[in-house]
């Protein structure tokens, strides 16, 4: 192994050595420990109906606070988990936390849905639908209260396998959302074949609608396409009032972004929810 690397010189540095660099392996070991000990937390970001200002749901986002390095972004640790067999326990942990939180909100009178992100390996695990059914029952949630967010690239990884799993989840009553919509070159025909409830327009388009007419065209046609397919259309990455007003005028069903709230730790989210629902006439626009 080492001899081969030396003889190939720098050429192998990126691919092989980088993937097995001591720093990366140490981070994977730390992540494994954190997952095993249940140390990952979940932050919640509200999803709001822009016509009424009401909170309709929340997205659960995994958070890892490394003991020495501080917060590590999910864009770093989710791929690490995917490549080291940790994504399944991580997904179960997030699902369990999210469903427990959702049951608490319901007990406090807030009938919201909670959305959990699924990476390719967890969607393609044949055990997922049964596990979801068990977690729903154990946490006392109706299936309609759970939305699973998947990306177009996940579906493209194994179209037949993902369709089979999506159909079983759909039969349970769980809702499915296509995340980061617009970035994955999905064909219209393929989307139509899937049992979907929601599309989330990627924030890269949403963030520039005020400044760029091409992004306005993408957003407008995504809203129309989503509605033509009887889907709920969500815009993520809404950071300012002009964007909010534009999306409301275009008929977007749900908005999510820093304008409303950053993702919040569970207790802060609950407090935010109580305050916001008392002032629901405030519509951010
Ligand atoms: P995503 O599912 O598309 O989540 C949206 C991301 O946009 C989140 O980043 C959120 O904090 C961020 N965001 C929300 N509003 C705004 C805004 O107004 N402006 C900007 N600039 N950003 C905004 P985060 O939490 O860093 O997560 C990044 C990605 O990591 C997620 O993208 C998702 O793909 C993945 N991820 C997070 N948690 C999980 C998880 O539990 N499981 C899996 N498989 N993936 C996860
Ligand atoms: Mg998401
Ligand atoms: Mg997204
Ligand atoms: Mg994203």
Short mmCIF file of C-alpha atoms and ligand atoms in Angstrom, two decimals:
data_model
loop_
_atom_site.label_atom_id
_atom_site.label_comp_id
_atom_site.label_asym_id
_atom_site.label_seq_id
_atom_site.Cartn_x
_atom_site.Cartn_y
_atom_site.Cartn_z
CA UNK A 1 0.00 0.00 0.00
CA UNK A 2 2.51 2.57 1.12
CA UNK A 3 5.02 1.56 -1.55
CA UNK A 4 2.35 2.04 -4.19
CA UNK A 5 1.52 5.48 -2.89
CA UNK A 6 5.17 6.51 -2.86
CA UNK A 7 5.77 5.27 -6.36
CA UNK A 8 2.75 7.20 -7.63
CA UNK A 9 3.94 10.29 -5.82
CA UNK A 10 1.53 13.18 -5.47
CA UNK A 11 -1.02 11.80 -7.83
CA UNK A 12 -2.58 9.61 -5.18
CA UNK A 13 -2.44 12.22 -2.47
CA UNK A 14 -5.94 13.62 -3.00
CA UNK A 15 -7.86 10.44 -3.49
CA UNK A 16 -6.32 7.86 -1.20
CA UNK A 17 -4.33 9.65 1.47
CA UNK A 18 -6.88 12.37 1.98
CA UNK A 19 -9.67 9.87 2.47
CA UNK A 20 -7.56 8.08 5.06
CA UNK A 21 -5.85 11.09 6.56
CA UNK A 22 -5.30 10.85 10.33
CA UNK A 23 -7.47 13.93 10.89
CA UNK A 24 -10.37 12.44 8.98
CA UNK A 25 -10.07 9.07 10.71
CA UNK A 26 -9.89 10.76 14.12
CA UNK A 27 -13.01 12.79 13.32
CA UNK A 28 -14.84 9.61 12.27
CA UNK A 29 -13.83 7.95 15.56
CA UNK A 30 -15.14 10.98 17.48
CA UNK A 31 -18.37 10.95 15.48
CA UNK A 32 -18.83 7.23 16.17
CA UNK A 33 -18.47 7.89 19.89
CA UNK A 34 -20.87 10.83 19.76
CA UNK A 35 -23.49 8.79 17.86
CA UNK A 36 -23.12 5.81 20.21
CA UNK A 37 -23.51 8.03 23.26
CA UNK A 38 -26.49 9.86 21.77
CA UNK A 39 -24.64 13.20 21.94
CA UNK A 40 -25.89 14.59 18.66
CA UNK A 41 -28.65 17.12 19.13
CA UNK A 42 -31.41 18.34 16.87
CA UNK A 43 -32.23 21.95 15.98
CA UNK A 44 -35.65 22.99 14.66
CA UNK A 45 -36.45 25.60 12.05
CA UNK A 46 -40.08 26.73 11.63
CA UNK A 47 -42.00 26.35 8.36
CA UNK A 48 -44.64 29.07 7.94
CA UNK A 49 -47.66 29.60 5.66
CA UNK A 50 -46.93 33.04 4.17
CA UNK A 51 -50.62 33.82 3.65
CA UNK A 52 -51.58 33.49 7.31
CA UNK A 53 -48.24 33.68 9.12
CA UNK A 54 -49.08 30.43 10.88
CA UNK A 55 -46.42 27.85 11.71
CA UNK A 56 -47.29 24.62 9.92
CA UNK A 57 -44.24 22.56 10.77
CA UNK A 58 -40.55 22.45 11.55
CA UNK A 59 -37.47 20.92 9.96
CA UNK A 60 -35.24 18.86 12.23
CA UNK A 61 -31.53 19.49 11.56
CA UNK A 62 -28.78 17.40 13.16
CA UNK A 63 -26.16 19.24 15.24
CA UNK A 64 -22.80 17.98 16.47
CA UNK A 65 -20.83 19.93 19.03
CA UNK A 66 -17.32 18.47 19.03
CA UNK A 67 -15.69 18.60 22.51
CA UNK A 68 -12.52 20.29 21.21
CA UNK A 69 -13.41 21.63 17.78
CA UNK A 70 -16.81 23.10 18.62
CA UNK A 71 -19.76 22.89 16.22
CA UNK A 72 -19.09 20.78 13.10
CA UNK A 73 -21.52 21.56 10.24
CA UNK A 74 -23.82 18.77 8.97
CA UNK A 75 -22.41 19.29 5.48
CA UNK A 76 -19.17 17.88 6.98
CA UNK A 77 -20.38 15.17 9.38
CA UNK A 78 -23.30 13.75 7.37
CA UNK A 79 -20.99 12.68 4.49
CA UNK A 80 -18.55 11.27 7.08
CA UNK A 81 -21.41 9.27 8.60
CA UNK A 82 -22.50 8.08 5.16
CA UNK A 83 -19.02 6.75 4.41
CA UNK A 84 -18.41 5.07 7.75
CA UNK A 85 -21.61 3.15 8.38
CA UNK A 86 -22.89 5.64 10.96
CA UNK A 87 -25.74 7.17 9.03
CA UNK A 88 -28.31 4.56 10.07
CA UNK A 89 -27.91 5.05 13.86
CA UNK A 90 -27.68 8.80 13.25
CA UNK A 91 -30.94 8.80 11.27
CA UNK A 92 -32.70 6.75 13.95
CA UNK A 93 -31.50 9.14 16.64
CA UNK A 94 -32.73 12.21 14.75
CA UNK A 95 -36.06 10.54 13.92
CA UNK A 96 -36.58 9.56 17.54
CA UNK A 97 -35.71 13.02 18.88
CA UNK A 98 -37.80 14.78 16.24
CA UNK A 99 -40.88 12.63 16.87
CA UNK A 100 -40.60 13.09 20.64
CA UNK A 101 -40.39 16.87 20.17
CA UNK A 102 -43.33 16.84 17.79
CA UNK A 103 -45.44 14.95 20.35
CA UNK A 104 -44.56 17.62 22.95
CA UNK A 105 -45.65 20.43 20.63
CA UNK A 106 -48.93 18.60 20.01
CA UNK A 107 -49.51 18.22 23.77
CA UNK A 108 -48.97 21.98 24.09
CA UNK A 109 -51.65 22.56 21.44
CA UNK A 110 -49.45 23.02 18.34
CA UNK A 111 -50.45 20.56 15.62
CA UNK A 112 -47.30 20.77 13.47
CA UNK A 113 -45.56 18.34 11.18
CA UNK A 114 -41.88 17.61 11.67
CA UNK A 115 -39.55 17.07 8.73
CA UNK A 116 -36.49 14.80 8.91
CA UNK A 117 -33.77 14.62 6.24
CA UNK A 118 -32.83 11.22 4.84
CA UNK A 119 -29.52 10.52 3.16
CA UNK A 120 -29.31 7.95 0.34
CA UNK A 121 -28.21 5.01 2.50
CA UNK A 122 -31.06 5.39 4.96
CA UNK A 123 -33.74 5.70 2.30
CA UNK A 124 -32.42 2.62 0.56
CA UNK A 125 -32.39 0.54 3.74
CA UNK A 126 -35.31 -1.88 3.43
CA UNK A 127 -35.82 -1.77 7.21
CA UNK A 128 -36.76 1.94 7.17
CA UNK A 129 -40.57 1.76 6.74
CA UNK A 130 -41.06 -0.72 9.62
CA UNK A 131 -38.76 1.29 11.81
CA UNK A 132 -40.61 4.50 11.05
CA UNK A 133 -43.91 2.77 11.86
CA UNK A 134 -42.54 1.59 15.22
CA UNK A 135 -41.14 5.01 16.13
CA UNK A 136 -44.42 6.72 15.25
CA UNK A 137 -46.28 4.34 17.51
CA UNK A 138 -43.75 4.54 20.36
CA UNK A 139 -43.86 8.35 20.35
CA UNK A 140 -47.65 8.57 19.90
CA UNK A 141 -47.59 10.47 16.59
CA UNK A 142 -49.92 10.07 13.60
CA UNK A 143 -48.04 9.20 10.38
CA UNK A 144 -49.19 12.42 8.69
CA UNK A 145 -47.17 14.37 11.26
CA UNK A 146 -43.90 13.13 9.76
CA UNK A 147 -42.38 14.45 6.54
CA UNK A 148 -39.26 12.81 5.15
CA UNK A 149 -37.03 15.04 3.00
CA UNK A 150 -35.05 13.32 0.28
CA UNK A 151 -33.02 14.76 -2.57
CA UNK A 152 -33.26 14.08 -6.27
CA UNK A 153 -29.77 12.55 -6.22
CA UNK A 154 -30.92 10.03 -3.61
CA UNK A 155 -33.66 8.86 -5.96
CA UNK A 156 -31.27 8.71 -8.89
CA UNK A 157 -28.87 6.50 -6.88
CA UNK A 158 -31.37 3.63 -7.10
CA UNK A 159 -34.70 4.61 -8.71
CA UNK A 160 -36.34 1.18 -8.33
CA UNK A 161 -35.20 0.70 -4.73
CA UNK A 162 -36.25 4.18 -3.67
CA UNK A 163 -39.65 3.86 -5.35
CA UNK A 164 -40.33 0.63 -3.45
CA UNK A 165 -39.43 2.22 -0.10
CA UNK A 166 -41.32 5.44 -0.86
CA UNK A 167 -44.44 3.44 -1.65
CA UNK A 168 -44.26 1.63 1.68
CA UNK A 169 -43.77 4.92 3.54
CA UNK A 170 -46.64 6.44 1.58
CA UNK A 171 -48.86 3.49 2.55
CA UNK A 172 -48.12 4.28 6.21
CA UNK A 173 -49.31 7.85 5.65
CA UNK A 174 -45.90 9.51 5.99
CA UNK A 175 -45.34 12.50 3.67
CA UNK A 176 -42.40 12.76 1.29
CA UNK A 177 -40.66 15.97 0.25
CA UNK A 178 -38.10 16.56 -2.51
CA UNK A 179 -35.39 18.73 -0.93
CA UNK A 180 -33.08 21.12 -2.80
CA UNK A 181 -35.46 21.01 -5.76
CA UNK A 182 -34.02 22.52 -8.93
CA UNK A 183 -30.45 21.40 -8.35
CA UNK A 184 -30.77 17.79 -9.47
CA UNK A 185 -31.94 17.80 -13.10
CA UNK A 186 -34.95 15.56 -12.34
CA UNK A 187 -37.16 14.89 -15.27
CA UNK A 188 -40.77 15.86 -14.90
CA UNK A 189 -41.86 12.35 -15.77
CA UNK A 190 -39.80 10.79 -13.01
CA UNK A 191 -41.24 13.09 -10.33
CA UNK A 192 -44.75 12.32 -11.45
CA UNK A 193 -44.19 8.60 -10.86
CA UNK A 194 -43.26 9.07 -7.20
CA UNK A 195 -45.70 9.26 -4.27
CA UNK A 196 -44.71 12.81 -3.25
CA UNK A 197 -46.44 15.51 -1.18
CA UNK A 198 -44.02 18.42 -1.27
CA UNK A 199 -41.18 20.07 -3.18
CA UNK A 200 -38.71 22.41 -1.51
CA UNK A 201 -37.20 24.94 -3.88
CA UNK A 202 -33.47 25.12 -3.21
CA UNK A 203 -32.25 28.19 -1.36
CA UNK A 204 -29.74 29.01 -4.10
CA UNK A 205 -32.68 30.14 -6.29
CA UNK A 206 -34.75 31.64 -3.49
CA UNK A 207 -31.97 33.83 -2.16
CA UNK A 208 -31.56 35.75 -5.42
CA UNK A 209 -35.20 36.27 -6.46
CA UNK A 210 -35.10 39.95 -5.55
CA UNK A 211 -31.95 40.55 -7.62
CA UNK A 212 -32.05 38.15 -10.56
CA UNK A 213 -34.91 37.75 -13.06
CA UNK A 214 -33.63 34.29 -14.06
CA UNK A 215 -34.01 33.04 -10.49
CA UNK A 216 -37.48 34.58 -10.39
CA UNK A 217 -38.31 32.53 -13.50
CA UNK A 218 -36.99 29.33 -11.88
CA UNK A 219 -38.98 29.95 -8.69
CA UNK A 220 -42.17 30.86 -10.53
CA UNK A 221 -42.03 27.78 -12.74
CA UNK A 222 -41.18 25.53 -9.76
CA UNK A 223 -44.28 26.82 -7.94
CA UNK A 224 -46.43 26.22 -11.04
CA UNK A 225 -44.95 22.79 -11.69
CA UNK A 226 -45.41 21.76 -8.05
CA UNK A 227 -49.04 22.89 -8.04
CA UNK A 228 -49.71 21.20 -11.40
CA UNK A 229 -48.53 17.96 -9.75
CA UNK A 230 -50.75 18.65 -6.68
CA UNK A 231 -47.74 19.18 -4.44
CA UNK A 232 -47.20 21.59 -1.57
CA UNK A 233 -44.45 24.02 -2.57
CA UNK A 234 -41.95 25.17 0.05
CA UNK A 235 -39.23 27.80 -0.37
CA UNK A 236 -36.14 27.47 1.84
CA UNK A 237 -33.55 30.17 2.55
CA UNK A 238 -35.96 33.12 2.89
CA UNK A 239 -33.82 35.85 4.43
CA UNK A 240 -35.64 39.14 3.77
CA UNK A 241 -39.12 40.64 3.63
CA UNK A 242 -39.03 41.31 -0.14
CA UNK A 243 -38.39 37.65 -0.88
CA UNK A 244 -41.16 36.66 1.55
CA UNK A 245 -43.63 39.00 -0.17
CA UNK A 246 -42.62 37.77 -3.63
CA UNK A 247 -43.11 34.12 -2.63
CA UNK A 248 -46.47 34.86 -1.02
CA UNK A 249 -47.60 36.65 -4.20
CA UNK A 250 -46.46 33.71 -6.37
CA UNK A 251 -48.62 31.34 -4.33
CA UNK A 252 -45.82 29.51 -2.53
CA UNK A 253 -47.46 27.41 0.23
CA UNK A 254 -44.76 27.40 2.88
CA UNK A 255 -41.63 29.44 3.57
CA UNK A 256 -38.62 28.70 5.73
CA UNK A 257 -35.52 30.77 6.43
CA UNK A 258 -33.53 33.07 8.68
CA UNK A 259 -36.17 35.85 8.25
CA UNK A 260 -38.53 33.75 10.38
CA UNK A 261 -35.96 32.04 12.56
CA UNK A 262 -32.62 30.29 12.48
CA UNK A 263 -32.73 26.61 13.44
CA UNK A 264 -33.15 26.60 17.24
CA UNK A 265 -32.35 24.10 20.01
CA UNK A 266 -35.50 22.21 21.11
CA UNK A 267 -36.29 24.33 24.21
CA UNK A 268 -35.75 27.62 22.36
CA UNK A 269 -37.95 26.43 19.51
CA UNK A 270 -40.78 25.65 21.92
CA UNK A 271 -40.46 29.14 23.44
CA UNK A 272 -40.41 30.71 19.95
CA UNK A 273 -43.54 28.75 19.04
CA UNK A 274 -45.48 30.04 22.05
CA UNK A 275 -44.52 33.65 21.38
CA UNK A 276 -45.12 33.41 17.65
CA UNK A 277 -48.55 31.80 17.96
CA UNK A 278 -49.67 34.64 20.23
CA UNK A 279 -48.69 37.15 17.53
CA UNK A 280 -49.83 35.21 14.51
CA UNK A 281 -51.17 38.28 12.71
CA UNK A 282 -47.55 39.31 12.24
CA UNK A 283 -46.75 37.90 8.80
CA UNK A 284 -43.10 38.92 8.33
CA UNK A 285 -43.88 40.48 4.93
P1 LIG B 1 -31.18 21.09 3.95
O1 LIG B 1 -32.00 19.92 4.35
O2 LIG B 1 -31.43 21.66 2.61
O3 LIG B 1 -31.40 22.14 5.11
C1 LIG B 1 -31.43 23.52 4.92
C2 LIG B 1 -30.13 24.17 5.34
O4 LIG B 1 -30.22 25.56 5.09
C3 LIG B 1 -29.82 24.05 6.83
O5 LIG B 1 -28.39 24.00 6.97
C4 LIG B 1 -30.36 25.38 7.38
O6 LIG B 1 -29.75 25.76 8.60
C5 LIG B 1 -29.97 26.29 6.27
N1 LIG B 1 -30.83 27.49 6.22
C6 LIG B 1 -32.08 27.64 6.66
N2 LIG B 1 -32.56 28.88 6.42
C7 LIG B 1 -31.56 29.55 5.80
C8 LIG B 1 -31.45 30.89 5.29
O7 LIG B 1 -32.35 31.72 5.36
N3 LIG B 1 -30.27 31.20 4.69
C9 LIG B 1 -29.24 30.31 4.60
N4 LIG B 1 -28.12 30.72 4.01
N5 LIG B 1 -29.32 29.04 5.06
C10 LIG B 1 -30.47 28.67 5.66
P2 LIG B 1 -27.68 22.96 7.93
O8 LIG B 1 -28.45 22.80 9.20
O9 LIG B 1 -26.25 23.37 8.01
O10 LIG B 1 -27.81 21.60 7.14
C11 LIG B 1 -27.18 21.42 5.91
C12 LIG B 1 -27.62 20.14 5.24
O11 LIG B 1 -27.19 19.01 6.02
C13 LIG B 1 -29.13 19.99 5.14
O12 LIG B 1 -29.60 20.72 4.03
C14 LIG B 1 -29.27 18.50 4.99
O13 LIG B 1 -29.03 18.13 3.66
C15 LIG B 1 -28.12 17.98 5.84
N6 LIG B 1 -28.65 17.52 7.14
C16 LIG B 1 -28.88 18.22 8.27
N7 LIG B 1 -29.38 17.40 9.25
C17 LIG B 1 -29.46 16.17 8.70
C18 LIG B 1 -29.89 14.88 9.17
O14 LIG B 1 -30.35 14.71 10.32
N8 LIG B 1 -29.80 13.82 8.30
C19 LIG B 1 -29.34 13.99 7.03
N9 LIG B 1 -29.28 12.92 6.23
N10 LIG B 1 -28.94 15.17 6.54
C20 LIG B 1 -29.00 16.25 7.36
MG1 LIG B 2 -33.95 19.50 4.31
MG1 LIG B 3 -32.88 21.96 1.33
MG1 LIG B 4 -29.59 21.80 1.16
#
